[in-house]
Amino acid sequence: MRHTILLSLYLAAFWLANSGHYSALMLSLGVISIALVVFIAHRMDVIDHEAQPLHLTLKLPAYFAWLIKEIFVSNLLVVKHIWLGNKSISPVFMTITASQKTELGKVIYANSISLTPGTVTVNIEGDKFLVHALLTQSIKDLESGDMDRRVTQLEN
Amino acid sequence: MDAFIHISSSLFLLIGSFLCLSGGIGILRFPDFYTRMHAVGVTETLATAMILIGLILYNPDFLVDVKLVIILLMTLFISPTAGHALANAAMLNDKMQKDDNKQNSEVKSSTS
Amino acid sequence: MLIAATLAILVVMIMAIMRVFIGPTLYDRVLAVNMFGTKTVLLISLLGFVMGRPEFLDIAIVYSLINFISVIGVLRYSDHFIFKQSGQSKK
């Protein structure tokens, strides 16, 4: 029930931000569409299982700040190597081990790897991630486990 | 203050355009599929973010800013998912082709 | 500056289209089409400001969602009907 109310609130905020018209007719149409979406979500049975992970919300901003810094640095690295040309890159496939226990933690870790340019998660089997990297150096950075440790901290 | 905001918005747009062009050159220049994917990654994370931040600074209307932030968040959530799906499909295809070639060569060696 | 950024995005889109045509594998083409789509989203939002009509942003939001779904759709299709000869085909 708590998740249902939260979903309705999110949808209402989204609708208000996108509309910009606040006449009675428009607002009632908005209420009807929100009710319809919540009803469909109930029928699909996705609500109450896959909702906003409440216990993570407080720790997320610090992690996001760190991730944005990381994205910035790796972007500049990849752009540098684009201009330096094909001889300067060393593409490599490598398997790395993730230490997260829950699926959510693994998903956050894999998405963070894919989001930083220069490394892409290609396949996941259990806790082994197959990662393709543009540079051997960036896979070394991943293996040193800084990102892994931060995601595991986030999870607990 | 107005001039400062205007200049910083232009600066963000300029950096974003440069990163975008670098990504475009990367997709033409890199030798194989996986490396090209990294070039596309550049244009989808930092370049998009820079251009949209430039637009947010450029216009003062609050509702329009909210829409720009929604576009930015959506791009950042979508791009790793699409990239992972694409890489996974390409890898499966590569593996299958390798197996096929092996089978073919085995057949050939057994018949010859 | 807005117009310069728009031109830069257009150039990048032309580069992506070139990659779509020269291939060589199916996945290169899907990747380039995906990039073309995300650049279209940026182009629409920039053009909205160039023309002074920020209402274009709604279209940009919808376009980014459609782009994502189309890429996933093509990949689902390639999962079910395997393109074994995609390296050699000249389609």
Short mmCIF file of C-alpha atoms in Angstrom, two decimals, chain C residues 4-91:
data_model
loop_
_atom_site.label_atom_id
_atom_site.label_comp_id
_atom_site.label_asym_id
_atom_site.label_seq_id
_atom_site.Cartn_x
_atom_site.Cartn_y
_atom_site.Cartn_z
CA ALA C 4 26.62 26.28 -33.96
CA ALA C 5 25.66 23.43 -31.60
CA THR C 6 22.79 22.48 -33.92
CA LEU C 7 25.16 22.32 -36.88
CA ALA C 8 27.61 20.18 -34.89
CA ILE C 9 24.81 17.73 -34.02
CA LEU C 10 23.81 17.60 -37.70
CA VAL C 11 27.39 16.75 -38.69
CA VAL C 12 27.49 13.98 -36.09
CA MET C 13 24.21 12.61 -37.43
CA ILE C 14 25.69 12.52 -40.94
CA MET C 15 28.68 10.58 -39.53
CA ALA C 16 26.30 8.09 -37.88
CA ILE C 17 24.43 7.64 -41.18
CA MET C 18 27.76 6.96 -42.93
CA ARG C 19 28.47 4.22 -40.38
CA VAL C 20 24.99 2.78 -41.03
CA PHE C 21 25.82 2.50 -44.73
CA ILE C 22 29.37 1.14 -44.52
CA GLY C 23 28.43 -1.47 -41.93
CA PRO C 24 30.13 -3.97 -41.84
CA THR C 25 28.08 -6.07 -39.37
CA LEU C 26 24.41 -5.79 -38.42
CA TYR C 27 25.35 -4.70 -34.89
CA ASP C 28 27.40 -1.76 -36.16
CA ARG C 29 24.30 -0.61 -38.00
CA VAL C 30 22.03 -0.99 -34.98
CA LEU C 31 24.59 0.90 -32.86
CA ALA C 32 24.76 3.73 -35.40
CA VAL C 33 20.95 3.92 -35.64
CA ASN C 34 20.76 4.10 -31.84
CA MET C 35 23.29 6.94 -31.83
CA PHE C 36 21.34 8.68 -34.59
CA GLY C 37 18.21 8.46 -32.45
CA THR C 38 19.81 9.95 -29.33
CA LYS C 39 21.29 12.75 -31.43
CA THR C 40 17.82 13.38 -32.87
CA VAL C 41 16.54 13.95 -29.33
CA LEU C 42 19.27 16.56 -28.80
CA LEU C 43 18.55 18.11 -32.21
CA ILE C 44 14.84 18.45 -31.46
CA SER C 45 15.47 20.14 -28.12
CA LEU C 46 18.09 22.51 -29.64
CA LEU C 47 15.81 23.38 -32.56
CA GLY C 48 13.02 24.16 -30.10
CA PHE C 49 15.20 26.87 -28.56
CA VAL C 50 16.51 28.12 -31.92
CA MET C 51 12.93 28.66 -33.09
CA GLY C 52 11.83 30.01 -29.72
CA ARG C 53 9.26 27.26 -29.11
CA PRO C 54 10.31 25.08 -26.13
CA GLU C 55 7.13 22.99 -26.55
CA PHE C 56 9.27 20.80 -28.81
CA LEU C 57 10.69 19.22 -25.65
CA ASP C 58 7.61 17.02 -25.24
CA ILE C 59 8.37 15.50 -28.63
CA ALA C 60 11.99 14.97 -27.58
CA ILE C 61 10.91 13.02 -24.47
CA VAL C 62 8.60 10.78 -26.50
CA TYR C 63 11.27 10.30 -29.15
CA SER C 64 13.87 9.12 -26.61
CA LEU C 65 11.43 6.47 -25.33
CA ILE C 66 10.53 5.29 -28.84
CA ASN C 67 14.21 5.11 -29.76
CA PHE C 68 14.96 2.84 -26.78
CA ILE C 69 12.03 0.55 -27.53
CA SER C 70 12.96 0.28 -31.21
CA VAL C 71 16.55 -0.75 -30.41
CA ILE C 72 15.39 -3.38 -27.90
CA GLY C 73 12.82 -4.55 -30.46
CA VAL C 74 15.43 -5.05 -33.19
CA LEU C 75 17.63 -6.97 -30.75
CA ARG C 76 14.75 -9.21 -29.65
CA TYR C 77 14.10 -9.93 -33.32
CA SER C 78 17.73 -10.83 -33.88
CA ASP C 79 17.56 -13.15 -30.85
CA HIS C 80 14.71 -15.12 -32.34
CA PHE C 81 15.70 -15.13 -36.00
CA ILE C 82 19.44 -15.49 -36.06
CA PHE C 83 21.37 -13.42 -38.59
CA LYS C 84 24.10 -15.95 -39.12
CA GLN C 85 25.56 -14.41 -42.25
CA SER C 86 25.37 -10.81 -41.07
CA GLY C 87 29.12 -10.39 -41.61
CA GLN C 88 28.85 -11.11 -45.32
CA SER C 89 25.37 -9.90 -46.25
CA LYS C 90 25.21 -6.73 -48.34
CA LYS C 91 21.67 -5.70 -47.33
#
